[in-house]
CSV table of C-alpha atoms in Angstrom, one decimal:
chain,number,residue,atom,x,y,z
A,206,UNK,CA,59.2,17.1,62.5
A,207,UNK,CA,59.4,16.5,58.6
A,208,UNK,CA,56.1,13.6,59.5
A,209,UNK,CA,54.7,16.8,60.9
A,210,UNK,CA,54.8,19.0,58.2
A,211,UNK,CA,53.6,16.6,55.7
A,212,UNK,CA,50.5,16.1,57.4
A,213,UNK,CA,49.8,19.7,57.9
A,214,UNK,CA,51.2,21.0,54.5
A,215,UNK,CA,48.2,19.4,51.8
A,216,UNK,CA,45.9,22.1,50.9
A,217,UNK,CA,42.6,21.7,53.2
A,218,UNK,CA,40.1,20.3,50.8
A,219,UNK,CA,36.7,22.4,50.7
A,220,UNK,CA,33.2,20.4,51.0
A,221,UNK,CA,31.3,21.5,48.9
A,222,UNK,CA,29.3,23.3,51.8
A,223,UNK,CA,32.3,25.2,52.5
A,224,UNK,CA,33.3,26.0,49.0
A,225,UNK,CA,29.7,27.5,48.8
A,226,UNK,CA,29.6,29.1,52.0
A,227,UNK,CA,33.3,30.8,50.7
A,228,UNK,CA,31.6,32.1,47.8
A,229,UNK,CA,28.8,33.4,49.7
A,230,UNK,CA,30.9,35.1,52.0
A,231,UNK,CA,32.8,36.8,49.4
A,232,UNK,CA,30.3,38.3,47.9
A,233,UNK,CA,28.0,38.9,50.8
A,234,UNK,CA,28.6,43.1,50.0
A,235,UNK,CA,27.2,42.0,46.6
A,236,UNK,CA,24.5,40.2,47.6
A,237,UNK,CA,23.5,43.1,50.4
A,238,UNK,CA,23.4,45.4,48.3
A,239,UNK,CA,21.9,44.1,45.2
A,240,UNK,CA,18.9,43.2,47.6
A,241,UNK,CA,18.6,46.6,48.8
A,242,UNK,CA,18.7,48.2,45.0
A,243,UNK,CA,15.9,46.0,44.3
A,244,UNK,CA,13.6,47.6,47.4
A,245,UNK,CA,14.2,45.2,49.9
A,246,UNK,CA,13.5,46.6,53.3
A,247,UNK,CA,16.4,47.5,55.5
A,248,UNK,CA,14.8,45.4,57.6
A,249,UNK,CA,14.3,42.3,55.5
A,250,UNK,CA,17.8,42.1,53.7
A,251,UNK,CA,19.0,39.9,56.7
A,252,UNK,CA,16.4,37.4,56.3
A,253,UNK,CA,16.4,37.6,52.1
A,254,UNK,CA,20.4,37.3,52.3
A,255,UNK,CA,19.5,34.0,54.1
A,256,UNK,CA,17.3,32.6,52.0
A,257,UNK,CA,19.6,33.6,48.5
A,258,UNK,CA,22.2,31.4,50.8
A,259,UNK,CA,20.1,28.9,51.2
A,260,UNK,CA,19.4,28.5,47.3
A,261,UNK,CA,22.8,29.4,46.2
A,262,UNK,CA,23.8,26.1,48.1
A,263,UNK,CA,21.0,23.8,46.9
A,264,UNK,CA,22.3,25.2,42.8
A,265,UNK,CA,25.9,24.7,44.1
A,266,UNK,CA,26.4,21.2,43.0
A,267,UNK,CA,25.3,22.4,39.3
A,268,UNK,CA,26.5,25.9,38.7
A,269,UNK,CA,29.0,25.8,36.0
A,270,UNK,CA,32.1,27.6,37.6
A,271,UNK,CA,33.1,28.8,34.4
A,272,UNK,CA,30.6,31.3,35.1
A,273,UNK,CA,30.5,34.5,36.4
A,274,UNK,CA,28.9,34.5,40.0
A,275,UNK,CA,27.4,37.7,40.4
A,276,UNK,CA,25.1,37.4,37.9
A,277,UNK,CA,24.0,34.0,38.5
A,278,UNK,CA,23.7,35.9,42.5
A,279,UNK,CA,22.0,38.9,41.3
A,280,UNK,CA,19.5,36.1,39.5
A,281,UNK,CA,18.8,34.6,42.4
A,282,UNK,CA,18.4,38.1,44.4
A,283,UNK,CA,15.7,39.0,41.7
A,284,UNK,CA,13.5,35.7,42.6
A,285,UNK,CA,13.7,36.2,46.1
A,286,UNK,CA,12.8,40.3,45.8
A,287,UNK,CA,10.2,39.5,43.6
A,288,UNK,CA,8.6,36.4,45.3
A,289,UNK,CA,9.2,38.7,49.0
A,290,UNK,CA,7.1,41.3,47.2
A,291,UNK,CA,4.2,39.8,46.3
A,292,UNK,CA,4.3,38.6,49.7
A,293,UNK,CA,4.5,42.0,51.6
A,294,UNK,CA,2.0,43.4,48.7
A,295,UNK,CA,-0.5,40.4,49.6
A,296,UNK,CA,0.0,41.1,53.6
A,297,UNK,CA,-0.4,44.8,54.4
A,298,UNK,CA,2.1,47.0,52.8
A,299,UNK,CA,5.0,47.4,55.8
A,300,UNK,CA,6.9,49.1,53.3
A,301,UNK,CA,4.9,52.5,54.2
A,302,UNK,CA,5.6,52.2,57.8
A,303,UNK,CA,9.5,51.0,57.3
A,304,UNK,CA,12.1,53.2,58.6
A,305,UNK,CA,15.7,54.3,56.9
A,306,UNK,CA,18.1,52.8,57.5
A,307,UNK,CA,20.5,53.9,61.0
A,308,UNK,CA,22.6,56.9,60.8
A,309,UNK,CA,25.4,57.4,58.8
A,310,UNK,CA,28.4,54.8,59.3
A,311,UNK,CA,31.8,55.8,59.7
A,312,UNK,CA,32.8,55.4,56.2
A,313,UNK,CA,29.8,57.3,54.8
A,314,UNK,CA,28.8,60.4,55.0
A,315,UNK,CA,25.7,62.2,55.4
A,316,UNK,CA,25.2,63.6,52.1
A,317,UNK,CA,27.0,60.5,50.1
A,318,UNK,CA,24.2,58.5,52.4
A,319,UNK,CA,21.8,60.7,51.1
A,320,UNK,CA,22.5,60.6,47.6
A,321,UNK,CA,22.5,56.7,47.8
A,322,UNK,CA,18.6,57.0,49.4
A,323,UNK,CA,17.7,59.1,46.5
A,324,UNK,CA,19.1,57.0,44.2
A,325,UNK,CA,17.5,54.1,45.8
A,326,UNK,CA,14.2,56.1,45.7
A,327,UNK,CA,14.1,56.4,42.2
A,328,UNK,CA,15.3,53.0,41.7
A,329,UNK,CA,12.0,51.7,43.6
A,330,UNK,CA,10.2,53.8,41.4
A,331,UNK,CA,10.5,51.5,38.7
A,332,UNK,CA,8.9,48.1,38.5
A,333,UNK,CA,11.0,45.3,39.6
A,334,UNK,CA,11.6,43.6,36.3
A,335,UNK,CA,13.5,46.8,34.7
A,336,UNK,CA,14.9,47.6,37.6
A,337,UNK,CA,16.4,44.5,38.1
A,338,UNK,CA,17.9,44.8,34.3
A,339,UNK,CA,18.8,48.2,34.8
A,340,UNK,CA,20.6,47.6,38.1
A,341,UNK,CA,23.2,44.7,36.6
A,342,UNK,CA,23.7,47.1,33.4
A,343,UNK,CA,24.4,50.2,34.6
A,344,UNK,CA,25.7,49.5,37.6
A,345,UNK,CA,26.7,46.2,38.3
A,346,UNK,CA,28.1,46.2,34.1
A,347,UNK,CA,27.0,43.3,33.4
A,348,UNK,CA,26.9,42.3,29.7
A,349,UNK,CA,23.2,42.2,28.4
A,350,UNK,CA,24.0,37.9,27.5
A,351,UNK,CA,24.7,37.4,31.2
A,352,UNK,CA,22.0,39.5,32.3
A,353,UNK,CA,19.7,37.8,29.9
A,354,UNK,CA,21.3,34.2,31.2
A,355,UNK,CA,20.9,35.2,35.0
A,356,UNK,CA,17.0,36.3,34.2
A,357,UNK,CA,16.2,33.6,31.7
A,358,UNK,CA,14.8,36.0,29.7
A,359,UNK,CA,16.0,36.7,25.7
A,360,UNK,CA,18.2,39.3,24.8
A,361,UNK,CA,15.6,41.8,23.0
A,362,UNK,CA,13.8,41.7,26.3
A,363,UNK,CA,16.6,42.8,27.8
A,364,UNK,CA,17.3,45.6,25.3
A,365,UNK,CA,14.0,47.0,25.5
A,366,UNK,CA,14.0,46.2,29.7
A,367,UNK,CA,16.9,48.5,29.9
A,368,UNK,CA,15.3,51.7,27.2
A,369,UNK,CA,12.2,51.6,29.2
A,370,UNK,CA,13.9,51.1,32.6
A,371,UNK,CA,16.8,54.5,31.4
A,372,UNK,CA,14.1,56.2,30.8
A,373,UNK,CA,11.5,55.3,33.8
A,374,UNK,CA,15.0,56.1,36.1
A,375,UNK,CA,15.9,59.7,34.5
A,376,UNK,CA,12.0,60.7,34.6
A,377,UNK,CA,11.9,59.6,38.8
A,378,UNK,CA,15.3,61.5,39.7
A,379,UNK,CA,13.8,64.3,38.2
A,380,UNK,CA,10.2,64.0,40.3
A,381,UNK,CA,11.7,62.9,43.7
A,382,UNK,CA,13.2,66.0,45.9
A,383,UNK,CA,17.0,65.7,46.0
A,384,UNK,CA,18.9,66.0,49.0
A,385,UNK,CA,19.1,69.7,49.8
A,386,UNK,CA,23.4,69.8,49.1
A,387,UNK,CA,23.9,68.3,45.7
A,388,UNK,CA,26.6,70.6,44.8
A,389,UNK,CA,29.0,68.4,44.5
A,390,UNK,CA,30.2,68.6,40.9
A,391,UNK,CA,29.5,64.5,39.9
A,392,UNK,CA,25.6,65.9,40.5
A,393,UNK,CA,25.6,69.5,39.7
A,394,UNK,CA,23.6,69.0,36.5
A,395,UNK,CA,20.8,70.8,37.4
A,396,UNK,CA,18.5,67.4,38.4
A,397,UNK,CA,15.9,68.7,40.9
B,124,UNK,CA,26.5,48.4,24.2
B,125,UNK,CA,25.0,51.8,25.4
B,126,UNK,CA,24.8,52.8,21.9
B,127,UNK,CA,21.7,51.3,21.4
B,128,UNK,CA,19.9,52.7,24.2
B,129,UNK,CA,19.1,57.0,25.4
B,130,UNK,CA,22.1,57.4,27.0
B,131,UNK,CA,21.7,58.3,30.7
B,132,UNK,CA,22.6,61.7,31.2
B,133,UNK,CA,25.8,62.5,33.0
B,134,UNK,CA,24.1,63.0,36.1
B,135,UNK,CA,22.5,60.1,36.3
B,136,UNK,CA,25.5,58.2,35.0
B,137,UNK,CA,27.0,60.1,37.5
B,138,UNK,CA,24.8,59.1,40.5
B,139,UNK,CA,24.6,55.8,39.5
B,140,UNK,CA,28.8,55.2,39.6
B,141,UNK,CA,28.4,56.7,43.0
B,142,UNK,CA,25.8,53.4,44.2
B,143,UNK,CA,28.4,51.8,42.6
B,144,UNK,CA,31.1,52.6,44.9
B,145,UNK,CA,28.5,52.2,48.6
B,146,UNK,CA,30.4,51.4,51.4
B,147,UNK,CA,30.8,47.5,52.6
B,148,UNK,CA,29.0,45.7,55.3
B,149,UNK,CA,29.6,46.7,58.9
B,150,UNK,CA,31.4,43.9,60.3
B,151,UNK,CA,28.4,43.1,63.1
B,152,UNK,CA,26.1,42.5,59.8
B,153,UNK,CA,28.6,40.6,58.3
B,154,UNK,CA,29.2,38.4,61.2
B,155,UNK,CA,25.3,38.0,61.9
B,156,UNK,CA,25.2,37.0,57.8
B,157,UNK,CA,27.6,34.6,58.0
B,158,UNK,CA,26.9,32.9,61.7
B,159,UNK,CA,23.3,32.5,60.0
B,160,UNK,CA,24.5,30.9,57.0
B,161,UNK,CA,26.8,28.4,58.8
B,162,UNK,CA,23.6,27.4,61.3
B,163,UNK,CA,21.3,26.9,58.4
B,164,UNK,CA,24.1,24.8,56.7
B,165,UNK,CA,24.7,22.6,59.8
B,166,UNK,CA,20.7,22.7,60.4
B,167,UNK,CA,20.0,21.4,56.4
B,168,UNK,CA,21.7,18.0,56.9
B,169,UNK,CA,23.5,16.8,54.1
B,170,UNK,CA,25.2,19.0,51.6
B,171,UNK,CA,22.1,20.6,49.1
B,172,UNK,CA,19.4,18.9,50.4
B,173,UNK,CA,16.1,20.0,48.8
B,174,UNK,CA,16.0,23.2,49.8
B,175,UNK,CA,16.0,25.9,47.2
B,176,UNK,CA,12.7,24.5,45.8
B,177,UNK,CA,11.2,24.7,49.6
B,178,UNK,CA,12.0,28.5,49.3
B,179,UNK,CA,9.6,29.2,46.6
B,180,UNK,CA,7.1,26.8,47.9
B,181,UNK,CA,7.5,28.4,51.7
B,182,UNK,CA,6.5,31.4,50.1
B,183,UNK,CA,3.4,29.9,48.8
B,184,UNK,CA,2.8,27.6,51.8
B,185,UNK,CA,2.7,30.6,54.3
B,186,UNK,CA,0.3,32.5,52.4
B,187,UNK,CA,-1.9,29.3,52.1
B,188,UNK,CA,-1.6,29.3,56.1
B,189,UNK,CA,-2.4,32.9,56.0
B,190,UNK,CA,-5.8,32.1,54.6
B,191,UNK,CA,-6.4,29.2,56.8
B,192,UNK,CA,-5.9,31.0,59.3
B,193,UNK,CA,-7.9,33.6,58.2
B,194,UNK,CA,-11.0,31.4,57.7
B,195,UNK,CA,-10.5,29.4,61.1
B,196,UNK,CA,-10.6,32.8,63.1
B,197,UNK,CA,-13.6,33.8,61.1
B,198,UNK,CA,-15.1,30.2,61.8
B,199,UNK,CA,-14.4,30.9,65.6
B,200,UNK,CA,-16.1,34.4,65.2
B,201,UNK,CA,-19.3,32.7,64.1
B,202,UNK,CA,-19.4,30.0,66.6
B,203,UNK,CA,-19.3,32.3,69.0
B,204,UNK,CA,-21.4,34.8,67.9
B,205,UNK,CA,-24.2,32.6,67.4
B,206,UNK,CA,-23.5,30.4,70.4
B,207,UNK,CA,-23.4,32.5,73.4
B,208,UNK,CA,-27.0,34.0,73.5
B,209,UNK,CA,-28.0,30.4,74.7
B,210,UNK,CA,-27.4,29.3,78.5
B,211,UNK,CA,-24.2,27.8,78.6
B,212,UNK,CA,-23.5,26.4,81.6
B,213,UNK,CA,-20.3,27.2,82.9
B,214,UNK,CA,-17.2,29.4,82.1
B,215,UNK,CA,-14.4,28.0,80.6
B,216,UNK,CA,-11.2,26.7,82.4
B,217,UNK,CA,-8.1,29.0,82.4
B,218,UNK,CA,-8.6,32.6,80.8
B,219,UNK,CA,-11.6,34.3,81.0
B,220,UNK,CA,-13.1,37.2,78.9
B,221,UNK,CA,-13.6,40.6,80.6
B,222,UNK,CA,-16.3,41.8,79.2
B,223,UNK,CA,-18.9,39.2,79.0
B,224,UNK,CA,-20.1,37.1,82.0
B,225,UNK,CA,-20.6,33.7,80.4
B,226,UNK,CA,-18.3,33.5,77.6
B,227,UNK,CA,-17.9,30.1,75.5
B,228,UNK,CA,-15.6,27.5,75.4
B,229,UNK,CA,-12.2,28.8,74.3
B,230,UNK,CA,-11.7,27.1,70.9
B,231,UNK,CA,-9.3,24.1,71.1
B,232,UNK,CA,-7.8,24.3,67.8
B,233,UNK,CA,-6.4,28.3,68.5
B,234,UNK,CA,-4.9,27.2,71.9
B,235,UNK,CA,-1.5,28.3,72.3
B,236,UNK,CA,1.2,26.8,74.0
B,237,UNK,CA,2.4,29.7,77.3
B,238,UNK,CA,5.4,31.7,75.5
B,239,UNK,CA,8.0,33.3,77.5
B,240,UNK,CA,6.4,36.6,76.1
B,241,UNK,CA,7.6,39.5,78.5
B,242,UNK,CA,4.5,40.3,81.1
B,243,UNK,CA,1.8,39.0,80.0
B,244,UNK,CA,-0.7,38.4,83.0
B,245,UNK,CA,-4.2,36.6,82.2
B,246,UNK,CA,-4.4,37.2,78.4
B,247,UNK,CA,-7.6,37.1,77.2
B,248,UNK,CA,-9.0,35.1,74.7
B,249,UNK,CA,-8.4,36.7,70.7
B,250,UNK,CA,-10.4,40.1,70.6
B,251,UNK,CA,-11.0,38.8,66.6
B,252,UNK,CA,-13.9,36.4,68.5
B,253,UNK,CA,-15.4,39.7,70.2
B,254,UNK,CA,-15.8,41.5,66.9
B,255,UNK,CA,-16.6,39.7,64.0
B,256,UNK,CA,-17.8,42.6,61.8
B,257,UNK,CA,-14.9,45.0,63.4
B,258,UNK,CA,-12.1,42.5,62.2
B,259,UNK,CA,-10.8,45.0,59.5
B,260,UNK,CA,-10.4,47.2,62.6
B,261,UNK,CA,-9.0,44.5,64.7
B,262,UNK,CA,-6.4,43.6,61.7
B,263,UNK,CA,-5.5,47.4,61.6
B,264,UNK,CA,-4.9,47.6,65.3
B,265,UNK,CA,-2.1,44.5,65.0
B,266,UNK,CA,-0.7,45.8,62.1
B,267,UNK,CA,-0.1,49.0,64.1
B,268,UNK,CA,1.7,47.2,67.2
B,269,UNK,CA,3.9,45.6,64.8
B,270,UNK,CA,4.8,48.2,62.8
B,271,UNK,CA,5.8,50.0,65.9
B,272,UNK,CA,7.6,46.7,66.4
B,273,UNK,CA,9.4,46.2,63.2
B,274,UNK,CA,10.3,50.0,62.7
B,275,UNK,CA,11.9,49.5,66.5
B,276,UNK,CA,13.8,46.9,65.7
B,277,UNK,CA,15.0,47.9,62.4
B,278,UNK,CA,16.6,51.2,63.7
B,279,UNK,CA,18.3,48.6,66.6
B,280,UNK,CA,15.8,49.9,69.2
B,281,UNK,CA,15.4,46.4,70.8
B,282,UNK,CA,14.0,47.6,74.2
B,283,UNK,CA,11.4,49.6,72.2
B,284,UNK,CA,10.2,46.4,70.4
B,285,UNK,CA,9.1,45.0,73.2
B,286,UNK,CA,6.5,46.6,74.5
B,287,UNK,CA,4.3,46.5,71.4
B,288,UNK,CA,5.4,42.9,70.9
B,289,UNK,CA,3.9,42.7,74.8
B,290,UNK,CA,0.8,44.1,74.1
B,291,UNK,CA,0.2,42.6,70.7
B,292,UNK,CA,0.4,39.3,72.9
B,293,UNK,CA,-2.1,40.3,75.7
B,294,UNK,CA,-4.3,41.9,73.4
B,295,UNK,CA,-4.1,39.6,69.9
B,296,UNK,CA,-2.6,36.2,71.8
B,297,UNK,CA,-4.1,34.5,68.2
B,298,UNK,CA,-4.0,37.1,66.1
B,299,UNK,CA,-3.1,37.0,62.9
B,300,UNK,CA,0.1,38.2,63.1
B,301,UNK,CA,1.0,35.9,65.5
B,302,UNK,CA,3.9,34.3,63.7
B,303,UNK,CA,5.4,37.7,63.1
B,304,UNK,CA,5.2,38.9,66.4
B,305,UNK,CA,6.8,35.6,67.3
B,306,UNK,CA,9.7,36.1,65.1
B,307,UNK,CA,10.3,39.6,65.7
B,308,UNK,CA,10.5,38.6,69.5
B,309,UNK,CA,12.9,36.1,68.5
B,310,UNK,CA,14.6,39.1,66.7
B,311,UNK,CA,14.6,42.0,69.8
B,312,UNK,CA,15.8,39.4,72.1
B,313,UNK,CA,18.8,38.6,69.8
B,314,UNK,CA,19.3,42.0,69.6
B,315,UNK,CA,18.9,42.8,73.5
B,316,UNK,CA,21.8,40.0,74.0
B,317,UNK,CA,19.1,37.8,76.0
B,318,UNK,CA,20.3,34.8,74.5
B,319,UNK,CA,18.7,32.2,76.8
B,320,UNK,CA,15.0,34.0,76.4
B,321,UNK,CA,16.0,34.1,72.8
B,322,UNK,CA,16.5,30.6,72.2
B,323,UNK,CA,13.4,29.5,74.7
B,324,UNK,CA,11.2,31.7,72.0
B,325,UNK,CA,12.5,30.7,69.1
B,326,UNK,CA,12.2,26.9,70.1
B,327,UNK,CA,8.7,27.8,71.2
B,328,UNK,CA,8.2,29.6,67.8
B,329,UNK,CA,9.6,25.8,66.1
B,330,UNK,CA,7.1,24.1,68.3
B,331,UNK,CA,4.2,26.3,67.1
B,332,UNK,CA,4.8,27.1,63.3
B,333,UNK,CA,7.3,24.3,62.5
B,334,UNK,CA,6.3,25.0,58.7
B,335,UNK,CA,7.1,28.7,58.7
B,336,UNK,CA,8.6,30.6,56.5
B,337,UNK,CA,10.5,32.6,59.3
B,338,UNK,CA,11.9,29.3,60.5
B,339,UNK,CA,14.8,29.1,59.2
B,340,UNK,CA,15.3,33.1,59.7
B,341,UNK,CA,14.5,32.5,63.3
B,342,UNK,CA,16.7,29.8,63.5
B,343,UNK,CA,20.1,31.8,62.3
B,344,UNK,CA,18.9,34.3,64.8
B,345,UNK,CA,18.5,31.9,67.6
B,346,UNK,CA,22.6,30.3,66.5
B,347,UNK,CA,23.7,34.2,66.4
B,348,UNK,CA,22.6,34.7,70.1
B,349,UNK,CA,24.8,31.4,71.4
């Protein structure tokens, strides 16, 4: 019996295939979402989520563990949204003719849905490079050296990314309708 | 760190805390994500083959395709626009065009291999040779069916996909939109729970466009279905 437990007590060793695919599956919420925030269909996130997989395991062997993976994800998210839209913008634009999303689930209801669409409205209005800064800022909290790190882009260009991108975000919120009951106090401000 | 920027207002701040917080992944989606993932890991070989690159270059190989394409059906629209006032002797083998009596040789290089489409009985040969200087109109008309397509299968109506996806086929059997219609077959198939018709189309759809960029999308959907 003892002969049995030592060969079943070492800790499985992950490939690094697995280790990756682990990561991914962690932060497969993340990874959803962050597409979505950055105007991915509904009905291209499947497909996009794939292809971030599919690149996140091909960087695997050189990402520095050290650091932080949503950023590096969110990085990777931004390439594929941004090389996806050029794609759909060079096609014919499907966006016009994409539906919402399905109802409500279970653990969301109508008007919190709603609110998310209108925030995701306003979020589309701005173009993908300040969205994508003001997304891991203000939502994601992302320090602005990570962000600049995960976008390869210097820290200034972050700053101004993200004063352009505050503004551009207030301005839309206040153009787009809002769903009919915002009365809940968190959105009572008086943003039509 | 905020200091340095217009703060948002607290509505906005407030809004945006509230994305924060959106609700996880149904655990269908998640089991879809991660079924793909694990077929396009045991589908890539060894462990990070080169991959990542290939999904920046797929992008730029399918829109090279695109215009290929694009210039092949236009070459087919000439040809045969300027080839079948003459006598040509006899009709061509296999599908026939309704409208005109003697139609020309069906172009070899657009042939397509049968798919197990749902009915599709004597397709004609691509409208896009009918109508050179309607082509715009043509492209419209196939954009329509799938849209109808896509926005059926995005809401989960998989039933509903079909029939565009069926008469894109019969009416557009090369159109340009070919490889999408392919895929989103693949897709409403999947989604239907017709596994075996799933995987027959989405090996067809490997046979025909084994350089797509939907490949390895309609690959992960194929794995899910088994």
């Amino acid at each position: 019996m003892s002969h049995l437990r030592l060969l079943s007590s070492p800790t499985p060793q992950l490939t690094r295939d697995e280790e990756c695919l682990d990561a991914f599956q962690k932060e497969l919420d993340y990874v959803y979402r962050s597409l979505r925030r950055l105007g991915t269909p509904p009905s291209e996130v499947d497909d996009l989520a794939q292809e971030v997989f599919l690149a996140l395991r091909h960087n695997w062997a050189t990402y520095d563990r050290e650091r932080p993976l949503r950023p590096y994800l969110f990085g990777i998210c931004f390439r594929m949204s941004a090389a996806s839209q050029r794609k759909r913008r060079r096609e014919v634009s499907y966006a016009v003719m994409e539906v919402d999303e399905p109802g409500p689930g279970p653990d969301e209801t109508l008007l919190a849905k709603q609110l998310r669409a209108h925030v995701l409205n306003a979020l589309e209005q701005l173009p993908l490079k300040r969205r994508a800064v003001l997304v891991m800022h203000d939502i994601d909290d992302v320090a602005v050296r990570d962000i600049a790190a995960a976008l390869s882009i210097p820290l200034f260009t972050v700053y101004s990314r993200l004063r352009k991108g505050r503004r551009e975000l207030e301005a839309a919120l206040r153009r787009i309708p809002a769903p009919a009951s915002r009365t809940t106090p968190a959105t009572s401000g008086g943003h039509a | 760190m905020s200091e340095d920027f217009p703060a948002l207002s607290p509505e906005v701040r407030a809004l945006l805390d509230r994305e924060r917080t959106s609700p996880p992944l149904s655990p269908a989606v998640r089991a879809r994500a991660l079924a793909a993932a694990r077929a396009a890991m045991a589908a890539g070989g060894g462990a990070a083959a080169p991959r990542a690159p290939a999904a920046w270059t797929r992008w730029a190989v399918a829109a090279g395709l695109t215009g290929v394409a694009a210039v092949a059906a236009a070459t087919v629209a000439y040809r045969h626009q300027h080839a079948s006032a003459p006598a040509l002797p006899a009709a061509p083998a296999g599908t026939a065009l309704a409208t005109e009596p003697g139609p020309p040789p069906a172009p070899a290089p657009l042939a397509v291999p049968s798919l197990p489409q749902a009915a599709s009985p004597a397709a004609p040969l691509p409208r896009l040779a009918d109508d050179g200087p309607r082509r715009g109109k043509v492209t419209r008309e196939e954009l329509r069916l799938l849209s109808q397509a896509r926005a059926a299968v995005a809401r989960e109506d998989f039933a509903g996909a079909l029939s565009p996806l069926a008469e894109h086929a019969r009416e557009f059997p090369n159109g340009r939109l070919t490889e999408e219609r392919e895929a989103l077959h693949v897709k409403a198939l999947v989604g239907l729970g017709r596994g075996d018709e799933a995987r027959r189309a989405a090996t067809s759809f490997a046979a025909r466009f084994p350089r797509s960029v939907l490949l390895p999308a309609v690959r992960g959907m194929s794995a899910r279905s088994e």
